[in-house]
């Protein structure tokens, strides 16, 4: 605080309540020009609420927002834009049918009379894109760009409004490694231009890569702000969780039983001749680079995607292809990567989501028995430690980790015995992650079988009894828990065909 | 890259052009007398009305709404113009009153939808009934005629031909392009110009795709949505003028069911009911396609009651094709994109 004169923006003792929750309590954070200020915390720690106060979507109940030393009165989206504050959200705000230039200048087009000055607009867009080193013609339609490129366009949009402050909310969650590098290069460029940036991310290693300072938040309160140089990963994790996490991968060895699920010589569009199996009491990891065909194999085996040849067996019984309904009735649960779109009906409550696949079984007469549903769902909510005031809470208001638990509850109620997880902890904060792992461990201890696809190597190594590594659509190798190391898996993942 | 910019590529054309060409070729070869100058003249004139309506509908659909009141609005505006003419008002005043009436009605729709947050389907469904009732009440459910006079000479002029080429003696061998078609073209060019060259088009897409995003970009979404409904109301009144001149009288039921045809045409042209996608040209070709189908059915001597079956089928098949195209595009992106 000693050089408050230099701070670009300051939150002073901000508090904000929603009915029933204290979202922010006396939070004070400052942002300096030309720095990347990382904000970390579990989902629901208050990061987003704080940023929404900055963007003017919410008003603070108490406290003061100071911009370059002057207090900001009654903020709203339009005003915060004029003040030079720009947001880059996790879900991209793009209009896909419009050109890049149109998107960059949406809402503040250069005009000549009532007409858009298209030439001017495209020229300035080209300039902006050039300044951040993005090589996309300004007239390209947004829908023809990759997600990473769209994100760069969002940054250009922020710059077009002469933003002095940019907020990045989970910017890398859908980017590949190289794209992340590109983003970081742009962020360092922005630093040199004296733009102040808030950077919200669950990926802690990124924060060490580009952050200058980090603020840890928990339960609506600020825990600490420190220089990145002065803090360690362990300290951050501790601060986020509010407790020491001794072992995030709790694995208790248990007896292996029969083969529950087996894929034999499955070939499809993007994978060839894949065979794998999983036994009762076992967690099998599938590792490999993005694009190696991991998800495709499992989707095809579950019958969601078509396959050319090959067979799938459930407890020794041959399963029909292209029939996910049949497979789920045979006891296979598929938990897709995109929980929000494929795993849950967000507009429905926890209870409704949990029983949605088991309505037949719970209500054999075809009449919904609400009481029976309540009893069942409450039991699972308790067992899975789903933290919610009521089972009638809509799932769209839950955090990522809790949503994942509801999906698990849904499949438990259908009495599934084999669980296929596709990226089980993507976008989930570290505290919830470890409780998901605990849950997986419990499932196998009770005799279930689990297949886990994951891009996070530590997770695969920490949880799996066996690891299949895929490369270029084929199984490049199978490793036992004791042989599976970072190096051995990566080696296989990068191996070429026929090697 | 720069060179590729304006190059005409087959895959860049709206699908509806191909559907139109296909249907047109089919009709030309399959239905006798279809490809005759006389029939094509009539076809163009008839389709003009729908082209205007479907353009308005496309604008509303792209913004994520729907305007079911277009047909009723057309009847109402037509009746207003006709009554003004019957009372001996000058034709320009009469037309002005009609267009004003249409735009005001659109304004009401817009206020209901964007200010009061009534779902567009319900709001305009309701106002459809209101407009239709106005038309019936004002006209006492009778066809309105008026006396020709110097003050409405413009109507006769507009009803005349701008181009007339006789290939033979029979009526079917005369190619005549009415001034109404020219008027339609002018109106459409104005709308397309407005859409492409001002912020209107960009804002409509943005609002249709994600209204919240548009709002965060600093677009006054309420104002623009109201404007879109006003535009569609005004276009309905222009269509009313066309109907009135063509029949030289005005029936209070002229607009019945036209809103559905406009939706069909717009959807055939690739406009989604979910908003945020589509284009105006598509709607035009959709309207033309629809009239080619109607015309050939009539020429082939198929009963008019069957026409609706065919049009319904055309809509459903068009929707399916659209869905397939979208799916194909998605697949392509999946394959070329990441993962």
XYZ file of C-alpha atoms in Angstrom, chain A residues 62-455:
394
model
C -20.178 -1.554 1.147
C -16.767 -0.270 0.249
C -15.321 1.824 -2.476
C -13.861 1.234 -5.908
C -10.996 3.609 -6.646
C -9.712 4.166 -10.160
C -6.415 6.002 -10.324
C -7.131 7.577 -6.975
C -10.650 8.797 -7.706
C -13.666 6.950 -6.370
C -15.991 5.366 -8.915
C -19.622 6.171 -8.239
C -22.468 3.894 -9.283
C -20.809 1.643 -11.775
C -22.590 0.014 -14.721
C -21.339 -1.991 -17.719
C -21.333 0.971 -20.065
C -19.528 3.152 -17.565
C -16.871 0.626 -16.696
C -16.226 0.314 -20.389
C -15.717 4.045 -20.638
C -13.383 3.881 -17.663
C -11.234 1.460 -19.619
C -12.120 -1.809 -17.931
C -12.486 -4.854 -20.159
C -13.454 -8.421 -19.345
C -12.398 -11.525 -21.160
C -14.682 -14.268 -20.023
C -14.246 -17.988 -19.944
C -17.219 -18.399 -22.236
C -16.391 -16.292 -25.220
C -18.688 -13.464 -26.100
C -18.533 -13.554 -29.838
C -21.029 -13.138 -32.618
C -20.065 -15.958 -34.908
C -21.832 -14.746 -38.053
C -19.959 -11.464 -38.080
C -16.478 -10.666 -39.295
C -13.516 -10.224 -37.001
C -13.534 -6.467 -37.548
C -17.223 -6.300 -36.760
C -16.685 -8.216 -33.543
C -13.791 -6.057 -32.438
C -15.773 -2.888 -32.949
C -19.191 -4.217 -31.986
C -21.060 -1.452 -30.206
C -18.579 1.289 -31.081
C -18.164 1.074 -34.829
C -16.387 3.876 -36.602
C -19.112 5.585 -38.584
C -19.442 8.023 -41.376
C -22.886 9.515 -40.991
C -25.176 6.590 -40.326
C -23.013 4.174 -42.259
C -20.291 1.944 -40.909
C -16.913 3.064 -42.125
C -15.894 -0.430 -43.061
C -12.519 0.487 -44.488
C -11.545 2.393 -41.396
C -12.862 -0.391 -39.189
C -10.882 -3.083 -40.991
C -7.772 -0.948 -41.093
C -7.871 -0.317 -37.368
C -8.630 -3.971 -36.671
C -5.641 -5.011 -38.747
C -3.515 -2.570 -36.783
C -4.724 -3.895 -33.456
C -4.250 -7.501 -34.476
C -0.840 -6.640 -35.757
C 0.092 -5.005 -32.476
C -0.608 -8.231 -30.620
C 0.915 -10.342 -33.350
C -2.209 -12.149 -34.502
C -2.337 -12.982 -38.141
C -6.006 -13.112 -39.071
C -7.572 -11.077 -41.892
C -10.118 -8.640 -40.390
C -12.875 -9.746 -42.759
C -12.782 -13.417 -41.741
C -16.016 -14.606 -40.200
C -15.669 -15.305 -36.513
C -17.153 -18.777 -36.872
C -14.212 -19.836 -39.017
C -11.681 -19.184 -36.261
C -10.418 -21.542 -33.597
C -11.318 -20.887 -29.986
C -7.826 -19.585 -29.294
C -8.033 -17.161 -32.185
C -11.440 -16.000 -31.000
C -9.886 -15.277 -27.652
C -7.165 -13.183 -29.262
C -9.912 -11.238 -31.007
C -11.510 -10.608 -27.622
C -8.225 -9.148 -26.449
C -8.079 -6.955 -29.547
C -11.606 -5.849 -28.702
C -10.485 -4.836 -25.236
C -7.586 -2.908 -26.720
C -9.835 -1.183 -29.241
C -11.571 0.454 -26.316
C -8.213 1.583 -24.938
C -8.638 -0.665 -21.935
C -6.310 0.117 -19.067
C -7.499 -2.836 -17.051
C -8.198 -6.273 -18.473
C -9.686 -9.130 -16.519
C -8.950 -12.654 -17.736
C -11.370 -15.210 -16.350
C -10.025 -18.725 -16.909
C -8.669 -17.793 -20.314
C -6.764 -21.000 -20.916
C -9.379 -23.590 -20.039
C -10.046 -24.416 -23.667
C -6.675 -23.709 -25.224
C -3.939 -26.088 -26.290
C -0.388 -25.804 -25.069
C 0.890 -23.728 -27.994
C -2.127 -21.487 -27.891
C -1.498 -20.825 -24.222
C 2.076 -19.822 -25.080
C 0.710 -17.396 -27.631
C -1.675 -15.917 -25.083
C 1.116 -15.494 -22.573
C 3.243 -13.725 -25.143
C 0.409 -11.269 -25.704
C -0.043 -10.790 -21.980
C 3.627 -9.919 -21.551
C 3.282 -7.445 -24.424
C 0.350 -5.852 -22.646
C 2.441 -5.581 -19.493
C 4.936 -3.486 -21.365
C 2.099 -1.247 -22.501
C 1.280 -0.639 -18.841
C -2.041 -2.444 -18.901
C -3.043 -3.782 -15.502
C -4.454 -7.296 -15.581
C -6.366 -9.535 -13.225
C -5.825 -13.158 -14.032
C -8.169 -15.787 -12.668
C -7.181 -19.399 -13.169
C -7.348 -22.803 -11.600
C -4.092 -23.784 -13.248
C -1.592 -22.783 -10.641
C 1.484 -23.448 -12.742
C 0.332 -20.722 -15.134
C 0.245 -18.236 -12.330
C 3.877 -18.885 -11.598
C 4.646 -18.440 -15.250
C 3.074 -15.042 -15.841
C 1.848 -13.624 -12.536
C 3.516 -10.815 -10.619
C 1.387 -10.989 -7.511
C -1.202 -13.439 -6.314
C -4.207 -12.973 -4.087
C -5.771 -15.988 -2.457
C -9.471 -15.864 -1.681
C -11.599 -18.236 0.335
C -15.266 -18.009 1.361
C -15.614 -14.403 0.237
C -12.595 -13.210 2.149
C -9.125 -12.249 1.089
C -6.622 -14.603 2.669
C -3.419 -13.005 1.452
C -1.728 -11.072 -1.314
C 1.915 -11.756 -1.997
C 4.554 -11.503 -4.655
C 4.813 -14.604 -6.773
C 8.504 -14.723 -5.990
C 7.742 -15.029 -2.293
C 5.267 -17.883 -2.420
C 5.324 -21.575 -3.203
C 2.788 -23.826 -4.881
C 2.178 -25.643 -1.581
C 1.434 -22.386 0.207
C -1.101 -21.420 -2.447
C -2.834 -24.773 -2.354
C -2.950 -24.608 1.408
C -4.397 -21.120 1.296
C -7.067 -22.077 -1.220
C -8.201 -25.171 0.586
C -7.812 -23.688 4.066
C -6.176 -26.900 5.180
C -3.157 -28.949 4.346
C -3.754 -31.399 1.566
C -1.504 -34.279 2.449
C -2.341 -36.569 -0.345
C -4.688 -35.480 -3.069
C -4.704 -38.936 -4.600
C -6.121 -41.259 -1.991
C -5.785 -44.777 -3.281
C -6.480 -47.767 -1.159
C -5.427 -51.003 -2.796
C -8.299 -53.415 -3.214
C -8.893 -56.825 -4.696
C -9.459 -57.049 -8.453
C -12.449 -59.042 -9.590
C -13.984 -60.057 -12.899
C -13.643 -58.107 -16.107
C -16.629 -55.762 -16.151
C -16.053 -53.953 -19.394
C -14.001 -54.918 -22.375
C -13.334 -53.381 -25.783
C -11.996 -55.755 -28.447
C -10.347 -54.558 -31.656
C -12.495 -51.488 -31.961
C -11.816 -49.389 -35.054
C -13.476 -46.161 -35.981
C -13.008 -42.865 -37.652
C -10.057 -41.699 -35.619
C -8.767 -44.824 -33.916
C -7.591 -48.235 -35.035
C -7.764 -51.666 -33.455
C -8.133 -50.622 -29.841
C -8.509 -53.312 -27.172
C -8.734 -52.658 -23.473
C -10.496 -53.936 -20.384
C -11.265 -52.982 -16.827
C -11.924 -55.218 -13.825
C -14.035 -54.787 -10.784
C -12.111 -52.884 -8.122
C -9.793 -51.278 -10.622
C -9.176 -47.795 -11.977
C -7.796 -47.819 -15.485
C -6.388 -44.596 -16.862
C -6.243 -43.699 -20.534
C -3.508 -41.201 -21.233
C -2.332 -39.632 -24.452
C -2.104 -36.309 -26.177
C -5.181 -34.334 -27.096
C -6.291 -35.726 -30.440
C -4.853 -39.180 -29.880
C -8.343 -40.640 -29.996
C -8.921 -41.258 -26.289
C -12.385 -39.812 -25.993
C -13.392 -41.090 -29.407
C -12.706 -44.709 -28.468
C -14.779 -44.497 -25.346
C -17.582 -42.622 -27.033
C -17.712 -45.257 -29.752
C -17.639 -48.064 -27.204
C -20.513 -46.463 -25.354
C -22.377 -46.256 -28.646
C -22.561 -42.489 -28.910
C -20.308 -42.360 -31.976
C -20.290 -44.889 -34.804
C -17.494 -47.427 -35.187
C -16.372 -49.509 -38.153
C -15.564 -52.822 -36.512
C -14.875 -54.393 -33.169
C -16.833 -55.623 -30.185
C -17.754 -54.429 -26.730
C -18.467 -56.765 -23.807
C -20.182 -55.929 -20.547
C -19.591 -58.581 -17.875
C -18.881 -61.060 -20.647
C -22.059 -60.254 -22.522
C -21.772 -58.757 -25.977
C -23.190 -55.251 -26.146
C -24.970 -53.867 -29.191
C -23.279 -51.036 -31.055
C -24.786 -47.615 -31.431
C -27.121 -47.992 -28.501
C -26.136 -45.942 -25.471
C -29.506 -46.526 -23.810
C -28.890 -50.280 -23.813
C -25.384 -49.872 -22.439
C -26.493 -47.672 -19.619
C -29.155 -50.232 -18.781
C -26.401 -52.855 -18.714
C -24.696 -50.821 -15.997
C -22.235 -48.615 -17.850
C -22.095 -44.985 -16.795
C -20.555 -42.401 -19.066
C -19.586 -39.062 -17.519
C -18.728 -36.721 -20.354
C -16.134 -33.995 -20.288
C -18.637 -31.247 -20.865
C -20.784 -31.648 -17.771
C -22.753 -28.511 -18.386
C -23.912 -29.476 -21.825
C -23.912 -33.249 -21.833
C -24.051 -34.388 -18.243
C -26.713 -32.271 -16.608
C -29.968 -30.536 -17.297
C -28.898 -27.250 -15.776
C -32.389 -25.855 -15.412
C -33.435 -28.795 -13.260
C -32.758 -29.322 -9.574
C -30.296 -31.699 -7.962
C -33.130 -34.096 -7.221
C -34.508 -34.074 -10.742
C -31.082 -34.544 -12.270
C -30.210 -37.377 -9.945
C -33.267 -39.452 -10.688
C -33.652 -38.588 -14.346
C -32.049 -41.789 -15.598
C -33.645 -44.003 -12.993
C -37.249 -42.858 -13.144
C -38.359 -46.241 -14.436
C -36.664 -48.122 -11.649
C -37.759 -45.778 -8.874
C -41.315 -45.528 -10.089
C -42.161 -48.938 -11.527
C -45.843 -48.085 -11.860
C -45.131 -45.123 -14.062
C -46.381 -42.726 -11.425
C -43.777 -40.456 -9.896
C -43.433 -41.096 -6.172
C -41.961 -37.882 -4.881
C -41.347 -39.191 -1.365
C -39.408 -42.188 -2.603
C -37.308 -39.897 -4.784
C -36.553 -37.614 -1.866
C -35.408 -40.490 0.315
C -33.133 -41.912 -2.378
C -31.629 -38.606 -3.432
C -31.023 -37.477 0.159
C -29.128 -40.661 0.837
C -26.788 -40.118 -2.091
C -26.402 -36.410 -1.394
C -25.235 -37.398 2.062
C -23.003 -40.232 0.874
C -21.312 -38.102 -1.748
C -21.089 -35.104 0.563
C -22.765 -32.843 -1.936
C -22.795 -29.506 -0.166
C -26.154 -27.861 -0.755
C -28.824 -26.388 1.481
C -31.555 -28.296 -0.327
C -31.809 -30.986 -2.963
C -34.170 -28.728 -4.846
C -31.364 -26.313 -5.695
C -30.977 -25.853 -9.451
C -27.798 -27.439 -10.770
C -26.805 -24.353 -12.722
C -26.070 -22.616 -9.440
C -23.643 -25.319 -8.291
C -19.872 -25.214 -8.615
C -18.114 -27.453 -11.122
C -17.082 -29.951 -8.494
C -20.552 -30.232 -7.043
C -22.057 -30.622 -10.501
C -19.705 -33.515 -11.148
C -20.874 -35.122 -7.919
C -24.483 -34.801 -8.995
C -23.636 -36.567 -12.250
C -22.022 -39.345 -10.232
C -25.098 -39.536 -8.011
C -27.263 -39.869 -11.083
C -25.349 -42.914 -12.246
C -25.142 -44.461 -8.789
C -28.916 -44.334 -8.588
C -29.153 -46.216 -11.865
C -26.963 -48.857 -10.200
C -24.142 -48.612 -12.676
C -21.121 -50.809 -12.046
C -18.659 -49.412 -14.571
C -17.920 -45.702 -14.683
C -16.256 -44.014 -17.622
C -14.938 -40.591 -16.680
C -13.835 -38.244 -19.433
C -11.672 -35.534 -17.867
C -13.333 -35.911 -14.464
C -11.787 -32.820 -12.884
C -11.516 -30.355 -15.727
C -12.346 -26.866 -14.501
C -12.756 -28.050 -10.928
C -10.863 -26.377 -8.112
C -8.291 -28.258 -6.137
C -10.374 -28.797 -3.005
C -13.241 -30.409 -4.894
C -10.785 -32.337 -7.005
C -9.474 -34.294 -4.092
C -12.980 -35.102 -2.933
C -13.834 -36.396 -6.417
C -10.743 -38.589 -6.232
C -11.831 -39.827 -2.830
C -15.183 -40.687 -4.293
C -13.624 -42.627 -7.152
C -11.528 -44.557 -4.675
C -14.616 -45.432 -2.674
C -16.473 -46.552 -5.775
C -13.840 -49.124 -6.697
C -13.508 -50.211 -3.097
C -17.171 -51.143 -3.294
C -16.490 -53.236 -6.371
C -17.106 -50.834 -9.242
C -14.800 -50.491 -12.233
C -13.559 -47.133 -13.497
C -12.082 -45.979 -16.770
C -10.610 -42.521 -16.544
C -9.520 -40.414 -19.479
C -7.407 -37.478 -18.482
C -4.998 -34.943 -19.873
